[in-house]
Coordinates of C-alpha atoms and ligand atoms in Angstrom, one line a residue:
Chain A
M184 CA -143.8 25.8 -3.2
A185 CA -140.4 25.5 -1.6
P186 CA -138.6 22.2 -2.4
I187 CA -138.7 19.6 0.3
E188 CA -135.6 19.5 2.4
P189 CA -133.4 16.4 1.6
F190 CA -133.2 15.5 5.3
K191 CA -137.0 15.2 5.5
I192 CA -137.1 13.0 2.4
K193 CA -134.5 10.7 4.1
V194 CA -136.4 10.6 7.4
F195 CA -139.7 9.9 5.5
T196 CA -138.1 7.1 3.5
F197 CA -136.7 5.6 6.6
V198 CA -139.9 5.8 8.5
I199 CA -142.0 4.2 5.7
L200 CA -139.5 1.3 5.3
C201 CA -139.5 0.7 9.1
A202 CA -143.3 0.8 9.2
V203 CA -143.6 -1.8 6.4
F204 CA -140.9 -3.9 8.0
L205 CA -142.6 -4.0 11.4
S206 CA -146.0 -4.7 9.9
Y207 CA -144.6 -7.6 7.9
T208 CA -142.7 -8.9 11.0
F209 CA -145.6 -8.9 13.4
W210 CA -147.8 -10.5 10.7
L211 CA -145.3 -13.3 10.5
Y212 CA -145.2 -13.8 14.2
S213 CA -148.9 -14.3 14.3
E214 CA -149.3 -16.3 11.1
V215 CA -148.5 -20.0 11.1
P216 CA -146.4 -20.9 8.0
A217 CA -148.3 -23.1 5.6
K218 CA -149.1 -26.8 6.2
S219 CA -147.0 -27.4 9.3
K220 CA -148.2 -28.8 12.6
P221 CA -146.8 -28.2 16.0
A222 CA -144.8 -31.0 17.6
N223 CA -146.2 -33.2 20.4
T224 CA -144.6 -33.1 23.8
L225 CA -142.2 -35.9 23.3
A226 CA -141.0 -34.5 20.0
E227 CA -140.6 -31.1 21.6
K228 CA -138.4 -32.7 24.2
G229 CA -136.4 -34.3 21.4
K230 CA -136.0 -30.9 19.8
M231 CA -134.5 -29.6 23.0
I232 CA -132.1 -32.5 23.2
W233 CA -131.2 -31.9 19.5
Q234 CA -130.4 -28.3 20.5
Q235 CA -128.6 -29.0 23.8
K236 CA -126.3 -31.6 22.2
N237 CA -125.7 -29.2 19.3
C238 CA -126.5 -32.0 16.7
S239 CA -126.9 -29.2 14.1
A240 CA -123.2 -28.5 14.2
C241 CA -122.8 -31.6 12.0
H242 CA -126.4 -32.2 10.7
Q243 CA -128.9 -30.1 8.7
L244 CA -132.6 -29.8 8.8
Y245 CA -133.9 -28.5 5.5
G246 CA -130.4 -28.0 4.4
L247 CA -129.5 -25.6 7.3
G248 CA -126.8 -26.4 9.8
G249 CA -123.2 -27.8 9.7
H250 CA -122.0 -29.9 6.8
L251 CA -119.9 -32.7 8.3
G252 CA -122.9 -35.1 8.6
P253 CA -126.1 -35.8 6.5
D254 CA -129.4 -33.9 6.5
L255 CA -131.8 -35.5 8.9
T256 CA -135.1 -33.9 8.1
N257 CA -136.5 -37.1 6.5
V258 CA -134.2 -39.7 8.2
Y259 CA -137.3 -41.3 9.7
S260 CA -138.7 -42.3 6.3
R261 CA -135.2 -43.1 4.9
R262 CA -134.1 -45.4 7.7
P263 CA -135.7 -48.0 10.0
E264 CA -136.3 -46.8 13.5
I265 CA -134.0 -49.5 14.8
Y266 CA -131.2 -48.2 12.7
I267 CA -131.7 -44.7 14.0
R268 CA -131.7 -46.0 17.6
A269 CA -128.5 -47.9 16.9
I270 CA -126.7 -44.8 15.7
L271 CA -128.0 -42.8 18.6
Q272 CA -126.7 -45.5 20.9
A273 CA -123.1 -45.7 19.8
G274 CA -122.5 -42.9 17.3
T275 CA -120.4 -43.6 14.2
P276 CA -116.7 -43.3 13.5
V277 CA -117.2 -39.5 13.1
M278 CA -120.3 -38.9 15.3
P279 CA -119.5 -39.1 19.0
D280 CA -121.4 -41.4 21.4
F281 CA -123.5 -38.9 23.4
H282 CA -124.3 -41.5 26.1
L283 CA -128.0 -40.8 25.6
S284 CA -130.5 -42.4 28.1
S285 CA -133.3 -44.5 26.5
K286 CA -135.7 -41.7 27.3
E287 CA -133.6 -39.3 25.4
K288 CA -133.4 -41.6 22.5
D289 CA -137.2 -42.0 22.5
A290 CA -137.5 -38.2 22.4
L291 CA -135.0 -37.8 19.5
V292 CA -136.8 -40.5 17.5
A293 CA -140.1 -38.8 18.1
F294 CA -138.5 -35.6 17.0
F295 CA -137.3 -37.2 13.7
K296 CA -140.7 -38.6 13.2
Y297 CA -142.1 -35.1 13.6
T298 CA -139.6 -33.4 11.3
N299 CA -140.5 -36.0 8.7
T300 CA -144.1 -34.9 8.8
T301 CA -143.3 -31.3 8.3
G302 CA -142.3 -31.7 4.6
T303 CA -139.5 -33.0 2.4
A304 CA -136.0 -31.6 2.2
D305 CA -134.9 -33.7 -0.8
P306 CA -134.0 -31.2 -3.5
K307 CA -134.8 -33.9 -6.2
S308 CA -138.4 -33.7 -5.3
F309 CA -138.8 -30.0 -6.1
T310 CA -140.2 -28.8 -9.4
Q311 CA -138.4 -25.9 -11.1
H312 CA -140.3 -23.2 -13.1
L313 CA -139.1 -21.0 -15.9
D314 CA -139.5 -17.8 -13.8
G315 CA -136.8 -19.3 -11.4
T316 CA -139.2 -20.3 -8.7
I317 CA -139.7 -23.8 -7.3
S318 CA -142.6 -25.7 -5.9
Q319 CA -142.5 -28.4 -3.3
P320 CA -144.4 -31.7 -3.2
Chain B
M186 CA -99.2 15.5 18.1
E187 CA -100.8 14.0 21.2
Q188 CA -104.0 12.4 20.1
Y189 CA -105.4 11.0 23.3
P190 CA -104.6 13.5 25.9
N191 CA -107.0 12.7 28.7
H192 CA -107.3 9.0 29.2
K193 CA -105.1 6.2 30.4
I194 CA -106.7 3.4 28.4
N195 CA -108.0 4.1 24.9
Y196 CA -111.0 1.9 24.6
S197 CA -111.5 2.3 20.9
V198 CA -108.1 0.7 20.5
A199 CA -109.0 -1.9 23.2
F200 CA -112.0 -2.9 21.2
I201 CA -110.0 -3.5 18.0
K202 CA -107.2 -5.3 19.8
M203 CA -109.7 -7.6 21.6
A204 CA -111.5 -8.2 18.2
L205 CA -108.1 -9.2 16.7
L206 CA -107.7 -11.8 19.5
F207 CA -111.1 -13.3 18.6
L208 CA -110.0 -13.4 15.0
L209 CA -107.0 -15.3 16.0
S210 CA -109.3 -17.7 17.9
A211 CA -111.6 -18.1 14.9
L212 CA -108.6 -19.0 12.7
S213 CA -107.2 -21.5 15.2
F214 CA -110.5 -23.3 15.8
G215 CA -111.3 -23.1 12.1
L216 CA -108.1 -25.1 11.4
L217 CA -108.9 -27.6 14.1
A218 CA -112.5 -28.0 12.9
A219 CA -111.3 -28.5 9.3
L220 CA -109.0 -31.2 10.4
Q221 CA -112.1 -33.3 11.1
Y222 CA -112.9 -33.1 7.5
I223 CA -109.7 -34.7 6.4
I224 CA -109.1 -37.0 9.3
P225 CA -112.6 -38.4 9.9
G226 CA -113.1 -39.0 13.6
F227 CA -110.2 -36.8 14.7
G228 CA -111.0 -35.7 18.3
R229 CA -114.3 -37.5 18.2
D230 CA -114.4 -38.1 21.9
T231 CA -112.6 -35.0 23.2
F232 CA -113.0 -32.0 21.0
S233 CA -115.5 -33.0 18.4
F234 CA -117.0 -30.9 15.7
E235 CA -120.1 -29.9 17.7
K236 CA -117.7 -28.0 20.0
L237 CA -115.1 -26.8 17.4
R238 CA -117.6 -25.4 14.9
P239 CA -119.3 -23.1 17.4
L240 CA -115.9 -22.1 18.8
H241 CA -114.9 -21.2 15.3
V242 CA -118.0 -19.6 14.0
S243 CA -118.8 -17.6 17.2
S244 CA -115.3 -16.4 17.4
A245 CA -115.6 -15.1 13.9
V246 CA -118.9 -13.4 14.7
F247 CA -117.4 -11.9 17.9
W248 CA -114.4 -10.6 15.8
I249 CA -116.8 -8.9 13.4
I250 CA -119.0 -7.4 16.1
L251 CA -116.2 -6.1 18.3
G252 CA -114.3 -4.8 15.3
A253 CA -117.3 -3.0 14.0
M254 CA -117.9 -1.4 17.5
G255 CA -114.3 -0.4 17.7
S256 CA -114.4 1.3 14.3
V257 CA -117.6 3.3 15.3
I258 CA -116.1 4.3 18.6
S259 CA -112.8 5.3 17.0
F260 CA -114.6 7.5 14.6
F261 CA -116.1 9.6 17.5
R262 CA -112.8 9.6 19.2
Q263 CA -110.6 10.6 16.2
H264 CA -112.9 12.4 13.9
K265 CA -114.7 14.5 16.4
R266 CA -111.4 15.0 18.1
R267 CA -112.8 15.5 21.5
K268 CA -113.1 13.6 24.6
L269 CA -115.7 10.9 24.2
K270 CA -118.8 11.4 26.2
N271 CA -119.8 8.6 28.5
Q272 CA -116.2 7.3 29.0
F273 CA -117.4 5.2 31.9
W274 CA -120.1 3.5 29.9
I275 CA -117.8 2.8 27.0
K276 CA -115.6 1.0 29.5
V277 CA -118.7 -0.9 30.8
Q278 CA -119.6 -1.8 27.2
F279 CA -116.1 -3.1 26.6
Y280 CA -116.1 -5.4 29.6
I281 CA -119.6 -6.7 29.1
F282 CA -118.8 -7.8 25.6
T283 CA -115.4 -9.2 26.4
L284 CA -116.6 -11.2 29.3
S285 CA -119.8 -12.5 27.7
F286 CA -118.1 -13.4 24.5
G287 CA -115.2 -15.0 26.4
G288 CA -117.7 -16.8 28.6
A289 CA -119.5 -18.1 25.5
L290 CA -116.3 -19.7 24.2
V291 CA -115.5 -21.3 27.6
S292 CA -119.1 -22.7 27.9
Y293 CA -118.7 -24.4 24.5
C294 CA -115.6 -26.2 25.8
F295 CA -117.9 -27.6 28.5
G296 CA -120.5 -28.7 26.0
I297 CA -123.1 -26.1 27.0
F298 CA -125.1 -25.0 24.0
S299 CA -128.4 -23.5 22.9
G300 CA -128.0 -25.4 19.6
R301 CA -128.9 -22.4 17.4
E302 CA -126.8 -21.3 14.4
Y303 CA -124.1 -18.7 15.0
W304 CA -125.2 -17.8 18.6
E305 CA -124.8 -21.3 20.0
F306 CA -124.3 -20.4 23.6
H307 CA -126.8 -20.8 26.5
P308 CA -129.7 -18.3 26.3
L309 CA -128.7 -16.9 29.7
L310 CA -125.7 -15.3 28.1
A311 CA -128.0 -13.5 25.7
I312 CA -129.0 -11.2 28.5
P313 CA -125.7 -9.5 29.2
I314 CA -125.1 -9.2 25.4
A315 CA -128.5 -7.5 24.9
I316 CA -127.8 -5.2 27.8
G317 CA -124.3 -4.5 26.4
W318 CA -125.9 -3.6 23.1
I319 CA -128.3 -1.1 24.7
V320 CA -125.3 0.5 26.4
F321 CA -123.7 0.7 22.9
I322 CA -126.8 2.4 21.6
V323 CA -126.8 5.0 24.4
N324 CA -123.0 5.6 23.9
F325 CA -123.5 6.0 20.2
L326 CA -126.5 8.4 20.5
S327 CA -124.9 10.5 23.2
N328 CA -121.8 11.1 21.1
L329 CA -123.8 11.6 17.8
G330 CA -126.0 14.6 18.6
T331 CA -128.3 14.9 15.6
L332 CA -128.7 13.0 12.3
K333 CA -129.2 16.2 10.4
N334 CA -126.5 17.0 7.8
Q335 CA -124.7 13.8 8.6
P336 CA -122.9 11.7 6.0
V337 CA -124.2 8.4 4.9
Y338 CA -122.0 6.4 7.2
I339 CA -123.6 7.9 10.3
W340 CA -127.0 6.8 8.9
M341 CA -125.6 3.3 8.3
W342 CA -124.2 3.0 11.8
F343 CA -127.4 4.3 13.3
T344 CA -129.6 1.8 11.5
G345 CA -127.1 -1.0 11.8
I346 CA -127.0 -0.5 15.6
L347 CA -130.8 -0.3 16.0
F348 CA -131.6 -3.3 13.7
F349 CA -128.9 -5.4 15.3
L350 CA -130.7 -5.2 18.7
F351 CA -134.1 -5.9 17.1
T352 CA -132.9 -8.9 15.2
Y353 CA -130.9 -10.2 18.2
V354 CA -134.0 -10.2 20.3
E355 CA -135.9 -11.8 17.5
S356 CA -133.3 -14.6 17.2
N357 CA -134.2 -15.5 20.8
L358 CA -137.9 -15.8 20.2
W359 CA -137.6 -19.6 20.0
L360 CA -137.6 -19.5 23.8
I361 CA -141.4 -18.9 23.5
P362 CA -143.1 -22.3 23.3
A363 CA -145.7 -21.3 20.7
I364 CA -142.8 -20.6 18.3
N365 CA -140.5 -23.4 19.4
D366 CA -143.0 -26.2 19.0
N367 CA -143.5 -25.5 15.3
L368 CA -140.3 -26.4 13.5
V369 CA -141.2 -24.6 10.3
K370 CA -142.3 -21.4 12.1
D371 CA -139.2 -21.5 14.3
M372 CA -136.8 -21.9 11.4
T373 CA -138.6 -19.2 9.4
I374 CA -138.2 -16.7 12.3
Q375 CA -134.7 -17.8 13.0
W376 CA -133.5 -17.2 9.5
K377 CA -135.5 -14.0 9.2
S378 CA -133.6 -12.7 12.2
Y379 CA -130.2 -14.0 11.0
G380 CA -130.6 -12.6 7.5
S381 CA -131.3 -9.2 8.8
M382 CA -128.7 -9.4 11.5
V383 CA -126.0 -10.0 9.0
G384 CA -127.3 -7.0 7.1
S385 CA -127.1 -5.0 10.3
W386 CA -123.5 -5.7 11.0
N387 CA -122.7 -5.2 7.3
L388 CA -124.2 -1.7 7.6
L389 CA -121.8 -1.0 10.5
I390 CA -118.8 -2.3 8.6
Y391 CA -119.6 -0.8 5.2
G392 CA -120.2 2.5 7.0
S393 CA -116.8 2.4 8.5
S394 CA -115.3 1.6 5.1
I395 CA -117.0 4.6 3.5
F396 CA -115.7 6.8 6.3
L397 CA -112.2 5.4 5.7
M398 CA -112.4 5.9 2.0
D399 CA -113.4 9.5 2.5
A400 CA -110.4 10.0 4.7
I401 CA -108.1 8.4 2.1
S402 CA -109.4 10.2 -0.9
G403 CA -109.7 13.5 0.9
S404 CA -113.1 14.2 -0.4
K405 CA -116.4 14.2 1.5
K406 CA -118.5 14.6 -1.6
Y407 CA -119.3 10.9 -2.0
S408 CA -120.6 10.2 1.5
Y409 CA -123.1 13.1 1.2
S410 CA -124.2 12.4 -2.4
N411 CA -127.8 11.5 -3.3
L412 CA -126.5 8.4 -5.1
V413 CA -124.9 7.0 -2.0
F414 CA -128.0 7.6 0.0
A415 CA -130.1 5.8 -2.6
L416 CA -127.7 2.8 -2.3
Y417 CA -128.0 3.0 1.4
F418 CA -131.8 2.8 1.2
L419 CA -131.5 -0.1 -1.2
S420 CA -129.3 -2.0 1.3
L421 CA -131.7 -1.2 4.1
F422 CA -134.6 -2.5 1.9
N423 CA -132.6 -5.7 1.3
L424 CA -131.7 -6.0 5.0
M425 CA -135.4 -5.9 5.8
F426 CA -136.9 -8.1 3.1
N427 CA -134.4 -10.3 1.3
W428 CA -133.9 -12.9 4.0
G429 CA -136.4 -15.3 2.4
H430 CA -133.5 -16.6 0.2
H431 CA -132.1 -18.5 3.1
I432 CA -135.2 -20.7 3.3
Y433 CA -136.4 -21.5 -0.2
T434 CA -136.4 -25.2 0.6
L435 CA -138.3 -24.8 3.9
P436 CA -142.0 -25.6 3.5
T437 CA -143.0 -22.2 4.8
S438 CA -145.5 -19.9 3.1
L439 CA -144.8 -19.2 -0.5
Y440 CA -145.1 -15.4 -0.3
I441 CA -142.2 -15.3 2.1
K442 CA -140.0 -16.9 -0.6
D443 CA -141.4 -14.8 -3.4
I444 CA -140.7 -11.6 -1.5
G445 CA -137.2 -12.8 -0.7
Y446 CA -136.6 -13.7 -4.3
L447 CA -137.9 -10.4 -5.7
V448 CA -136.1 -8.2 -3.2
S449 CA -132.8 -10.2 -3.7
M450 CA -132.9 -9.5 -7.4
T451 CA -132.5 -5.7 -6.6
E452 CA -129.0 -6.6 -5.7
L453 CA -128.4 -6.9 -9.4
F454 CA -128.3 -3.1 -9.4
L455 CA -125.3 -3.2 -7.0
F456 CA -123.7 -5.9 -9.2
G457 CA -124.2 -3.9 -12.4
R458 CA -122.9 -0.8 -10.7
I459 CA -119.6 -2.4 -9.9
I460 CA -119.2 -3.5 -13.5
Y461 CA -120.2 -0.1 -14.7
L462 CA -117.6 1.6 -12.4
W463 CA -114.9 -0.9 -13.2
R464 CA -112.7 1.5 -15.2
S465 CA -112.7 4.4 -12.7
S466 CA -112.2 1.9 -9.9
V467 CA -108.9 0.8 -11.6
T468 CA -107.8 4.4 -11.8
T469 CA -108.5 5.0 -8.1
A470 CA -106.8 1.8 -7.3
Q471 CA -103.6 2.8 -9.0
K472 CA -103.6 6.1 -7.3
Y473 CA -104.0 4.8 -3.7
F474 CA -102.5 1.3 -3.8
H475 CA -99.5 2.3 -1.8
I476 CA -101.7 3.2 1.2
R477 CA -101.9 0.1 3.3
P478 CA -105.6 0.4 4.6
Y479 CA -106.7 1.2 1.0
R480 CA -105.2 -2.0 -0.3
F481 CA -107.6 -4.0 2.0
L482 CA -110.5 -1.8 0.9
L483 CA -109.6 -2.6 -2.7
A484 CA -109.3 -6.3 -2.1
A485 CA -112.7 -6.2 -0.3
D486 CA -114.2 -4.6 -3.5
V487 CA -113.0 -7.6 -5.5
W488 CA -114.6 -10.0 -3.0
V489 CA -117.8 -8.0 -3.0
F490 CA -118.0 -8.6 -6.7
L491 CA -117.3 -12.3 -6.4
T492 CA -119.6 -12.8 -3.4
L493 CA -122.4 -10.8 -4.9
G494 CA -122.2 -12.8 -8.1
L495 CA -122.5 -16.0 -6.2
A496 CA -125.2 -14.5 -3.9
V497 CA -127.3 -13.4 -6.9
C498 CA -127.2 -17.0 -8.3
M499 CA -128.1 -18.4 -4.9
S500 CA -131.0 -16.1 -4.7
I501 CA -132.7 -17.7 -7.7
P502 CA -134.7 -20.6 -6.1
A503 CA -134.3 -22.9 -9.1
L504 CA -130.5 -22.5 -8.8
N505 CA -130.4 -22.3 -5.0
I506 CA -131.6 -25.9 -4.7
Y507 CA -128.4 -27.1 -6.3
M508 CA -126.2 -25.2 -3.7
H509 CA -128.3 -25.3 -0.6
G510 CA -127.0 -27.6 2.1
T511 CA -123.6 -28.0 0.3
H512 CA -120.2 -26.4 0.8
V513 CA -121.0 -23.8 -1.8
I514 CA -122.9 -22.1 1.1
V515 CA -119.9 -22.4 3.3
A516 CA -117.8 -20.9 0.6
H517 CA -120.2 -18.1 0.3
T518 CA -120.4 -17.4 4.0
M519 CA -116.7 -17.6 4.6
G520 CA -115.9 -15.7 1.4
A521 CA -118.1 -12.9 2.6
T522 CA -117.0 -12.9 6.2
I523 CA -113.3 -13.1 5.3
G524 CA -113.1 -11.3 1.9
I525 CA -115.5 -8.5 2.8
N526 CA -116.1 -8.1 6.5
S527 CA -112.6 -9.1 7.7
F528 CA -110.8 -7.2 5.0
L529 CA -112.8 -4.0 5.8
L530 CA -112.1 -4.4 9.5
I531 CA -108.4 -5.0 8.9
A532 CA -108.3 -1.9 6.8
F533 CA -109.8 0.0 9.7
A534 CA -107.5 -1.7 12.2
C535 CA -104.5 -0.7 10.0
Y536 CA -105.8 2.8 10.0
I537 CA -106.3 3.0 13.8
L538 CA -103.5 0.8 15.0
G539 CA -101.1 1.2 12.2
K540 CA -100.5 4.9 12.8
K541 CA -98.1 6.2 15.2
K542 CA -98.8 9.1 17.5
N543 CA -97.2 11.4 14.9
G544 CA -99.6 10.3 12.3
N545 CA -97.1 8.2 10.4
F546 CA -97.7 4.6 9.5
F547 CA -95.3 2.2 11.0
K548 CA -93.1 0.0 9.0
S549 CA -94.1 -3.6 8.5
K550 CA -93.2 -5.6 5.5
W551 CA -95.1 -8.5 7.3
I552 CA -98.4 -6.8 6.8
D553 CA -97.7 -6.1 3.2
I554 CA -96.7 -9.8 2.5
G555 CA -99.6 -11.0 4.7
F556 CA -102.0 -9.1 2.4
W557 CA -100.9 -11.2 -0.6
V558 CA -100.7 -14.5 1.3
I559 CA -104.3 -14.0 2.5
N560 CA -105.7 -13.1 -0.9
I561 CA -104.0 -15.9 -2.8
S562 CA -105.0 -18.4 -0.1
L563 CA -108.6 -17.2 -0.1
V564 CA -109.0 -17.8 -3.8
F565 CA -107.9 -21.4 -3.4
F566 CA -110.0 -21.8 -0.2
W567 CA -113.1 -20.5 -1.9
I568 CA -112.7 -22.5 -5.1
S569 CA -112.0 -25.8 -3.1
L570 CA -115.2 -25.3 -1.1
I571 CA -117.3 -24.5 -4.2
V572 CA -116.0 -27.5 -6.1
A573 CA -116.6 -29.8 -3.1
G574 CA -120.1 -28.3 -2.9
F575 CA -120.9 -29.0 -6.5
I576 CA -119.7 -32.6 -6.2
K577 CA -122.0 -33.0 -3.2
S578 CA -124.8 -31.4 -5.2
H579 CA -124.3 -34.0 -8.0
W580 CA -124.5 -36.7 -5.3
M581 CA -127.8 -35.2 -4.0
F582 CA -129.4 -35.2 -7.4
H583 CA -127.9 -38.1 -9.3
Q584 CA -126.4 -40.7 -6.9
P585 CA -129.1 -41.6 -4.4
D586 CA -127.6 -45.1 -3.8
V587 CA -124.1 -43.9 -2.9
P588 CA -123.8 -43.7 1.0
F589 CA -123.1 -40.3 2.6
G590 CA -119.7 -41.5 3.9
V591 CA -118.6 -42.6 0.5
M592 CA -119.5 -39.3 -1.0
M593 CA -117.6 -37.5 1.7
M594 CA -114.5 -39.6 1.0
S595 CA -114.7 -38.6 -2.7
L596 CA -114.5 -34.9 -1.6
K597 CA -111.3 -35.5 0.3
P598 CA -108.8 -34.0 -2.3
W599 CA -110.9 -30.8 -2.2
F600 CA -111.0 -30.8 1.6
I601 CA -107.2 -31.2 1.6
S602 CA -106.8 -28.2 -0.6
F603 CA -109.3 -26.4 1.6
Y604 CA -107.2 -27.2 4.6
I605 CA -103.9 -26.2 3.0
S606 CA -105.3 -22.9 1.8
G607 CA -106.9 -22.5 5.3
C608 CA -103.3 -22.8 6.7
G609 CA -102.3 -20.0 4.3
L610 CA -105.1 -17.8 5.6
F611 CA -104.0 -18.5 9.2
I612 CA -100.4 -17.6 8.4
G613 CA -101.4 -14.5 6.4
F614 CA -103.7 -13.2 9.0
C615 CA -101.0 -13.8 11.7
M616 CA -98.6 -11.7 9.7
I617 CA -101.1 -8.9 10.2
I618 CA -102.6 -9.5 13.6
F619 CA -99.3 -9.6 15.5
P620 CA -97.8 -6.4 14.2
L621 CA -101.1 -4.7 14.9
L622 CA -101.4 -6.1 18.4
F623 CA -97.8 -5.0 19.2
N624 CA -97.9 -1.8 17.2
H625 CA -96.2 0.2 19.9
L626 CA -93.0 -1.7 19.2
L627 CA -92.7 -1.0 15.5
R628 CA -90.7 1.7 13.7
D629 CA -92.1 4.4 11.5
E630 CA -92.4 3.9 7.8
N631 CA -89.9 5.9 5.9
N632 CA -91.5 6.9 2.7
S633 CA -95.2 6.6 3.4
F634 CA -97.9 8.7 1.9
F635 CA -98.5 10.2 5.3
K636 CA -94.9 11.1 6.0
R637 CA -94.9 13.3 3.0
K638 CA -97.6 15.3 4.5
E639 CA -95.4 16.2 7.4
N640 CA -96.9 17.4 10.6
H641 CA -100.4 16.4 9.5
N642 CA -102.1 13.4 10.5
L643 CA -104.5 11.7 8.2
K644 CA -107.5 13.4 9.7
E645 CA -106.2 16.9 9.5
M646 CA -105.1 16.4 6.0
V647 CA -108.5 15.2 4.9
L648 CA -111.0 16.9 7.0
D649 CA -109.7 20.3 7.7
Ligands
HEM100 C1 -111.2 -14.8 9.1 C2 -111.3 -16.0 9.1 C3 -112.6 -16.8 9.1 C4 -113.9 -16.4 9.2 C5 -114.4 -15.0 9.5 C6 -114.7 -17.6 9.1 C7 -116.1 -17.7 9.3 C8 -116.9 -18.8 9.2 C9 -118.3 -18.8 9.2 C10 -119.2 -17.6 9.4 C11 -118.7 -20.1 9.1 C12 -120.1 -20.6 9.1 C13 -120.4 -21.1 7.7 C14 -121.8 -21.6 7.4 O1 -122.6 -21.8 8.2 O2 -122.1 -21.7 6.2 C15 -117.5 -20.9 9.1 C16 -117.5 -22.3 9.0 C17 -116.4 -23.1 8.9 N1 -115.1 -22.6 8.8 FE1 -114.5 -20.7 8.8 N2 -113.9 -18.7 8.9 C18 -112.6 -18.3 8.8 C19 -111.4 -19.0 8.6 C20 -111.4 -20.4 8.5 C21 -110.2 -21.2 8.4 C22 -108.8 -20.6 8.2 C23 -110.6 -22.5 8.4 C24 -109.7 -23.7 8.2 C25 -109.6 -24.3 7.2 C26 -112.1 -22.5 8.5 C27 -112.9 -23.6 8.6 C28 -114.2 -23.7 8.7 C29 -115.0 -24.9 8.9 C30 -114.5 -26.3 8.9 C31 -116.3 -24.5 9.0 C32 -117.6 -25.4 9.1 C33 -118.1 -25.9 7.8 C34 -119.3 -26.7 8.0 O3 -120.4 -26.2 8.1 O4 -119.2 -27.9 8.1 N3 -112.5 -21.2 8.6 N4 -116.4 -20.1 9.1

């Protein structure tokens, strides 16, 4: 039997990798990642304000985002609502005042309430295992 | 020798020069953004961090993408030594990208955002960019011909170009409500797409650097070898499946993280290979160090080593949680985009713009000094961010009662050294960017490697 042409091996490898990649990808699109619930309408509005004002340039959710401000995934359980509203009202010496309307503030608070229900981002709460993996509460 | 006989404007050069302008923009906005780290509240009500960060990060991404495109197009132009097919469409591609990237920066100044990482502009701008990319694919394929008997870098470009489009579209899936309303799902898909997208542009840039190394060493053996193809498939495998390491702390399905972890560990082969080849790398380095583009390739090799070392640590979930969300990640990202991507692109830019029409390199001691200024600054830049990151990590784990603002104040000395070394980077890059932008004004180098091979330009010497 004649040896297989190297070009064919390359094309074959490429096609197999792509097929596995695409299957995995579309599986992920259809599957809902563990435990999490969708946001309600108000929280969804809050998410859009969060994006339009680009809050994530300074803040993180689950540790992802800019690094000038704190992670806000669980700010709702860490701070009283009135405190969050006060910060949204006036900003801080670093954080600008975004002149948010009271509706916008409601939506953002609902968003933080929602992010808080999706899980915890505090690395202290994770358990480390000997094989290098971690588990979350 | 007349290299570009038929056209008034050489668009491969235009791409690279435009890319250099975006690099200049990235550096300038980077310095302004970093100022907010050392003078808290600086520009709070005018040019706050939510504008400056995207101006900086997007400019950096635009530099990388335009530079990568420029290097691929230059290859067809110079290597194939024939008139480019689809001249008109290459011009269209150039203007689409220049206008939409420029438009994105202007829109940030007006506070218009999508609020996503890296691509922070309004989703409407995603449309021309996707169309521009399709034009790029058509231009690439029509100039390529067939994949058969092609060296590895053609495969790398081919896959990089295809996967970029796929992941770019994927990164916009948040516009579908069913994805957007579930934060964890949205973030999973977002970081899946970004992880692979960075892999895609890396394929473009690494491809260009292999082509360049072929040209410098005068041997085509490497880029056709089985080993290099095996490494290419390993990178592709990582591009497709290693992205889970971005989201270990996200409460998404466990198998996503396990796959990310396992696949990322295959990068240890690459790491081991660098160590294994260390000796021969030193010999090669001594042989070619006097060639300007090579110097940047060599420096990038050192940064690949450092970045990969850090990346492997970050890919172990139990270690990742100490670095995630801290400036160690910023060190890693900027270390990679500067030390690897930018160095490889600068090597290519020196190769394309640094040559005169007669094939000689021009004389510029600025570029040679700039090389050292950048490398030394980058070491301090990188270390400052890593130390700041570890102090923040200590705070996250052990000082729950210390307020965020107090912790940030305690990082100030490291932010100052970050800023000063950032100034070093700015100055060093300017010493390279300006001579390359105004290359037509510079004189020939007297004793260059290329001069010795009189009447031959690099390409003839190497490929004929
Ligand atoms: C070639 C030059 C540069 C490139 C390609 C580059 C690239 C990047 C990238 C990709 C990020 C995003 C990092 C992340 O999300 O983890 C970033 C962030 C940043 N860069 Fe640069 N950078 C460059 C130079 C500089 C310089 C000279 C400075 C000034 C000191 C600077 C300051 C910053 C700041 C302040 C951030 C935001 C950090 C944060 O998340 O809070 N950069 N840069």
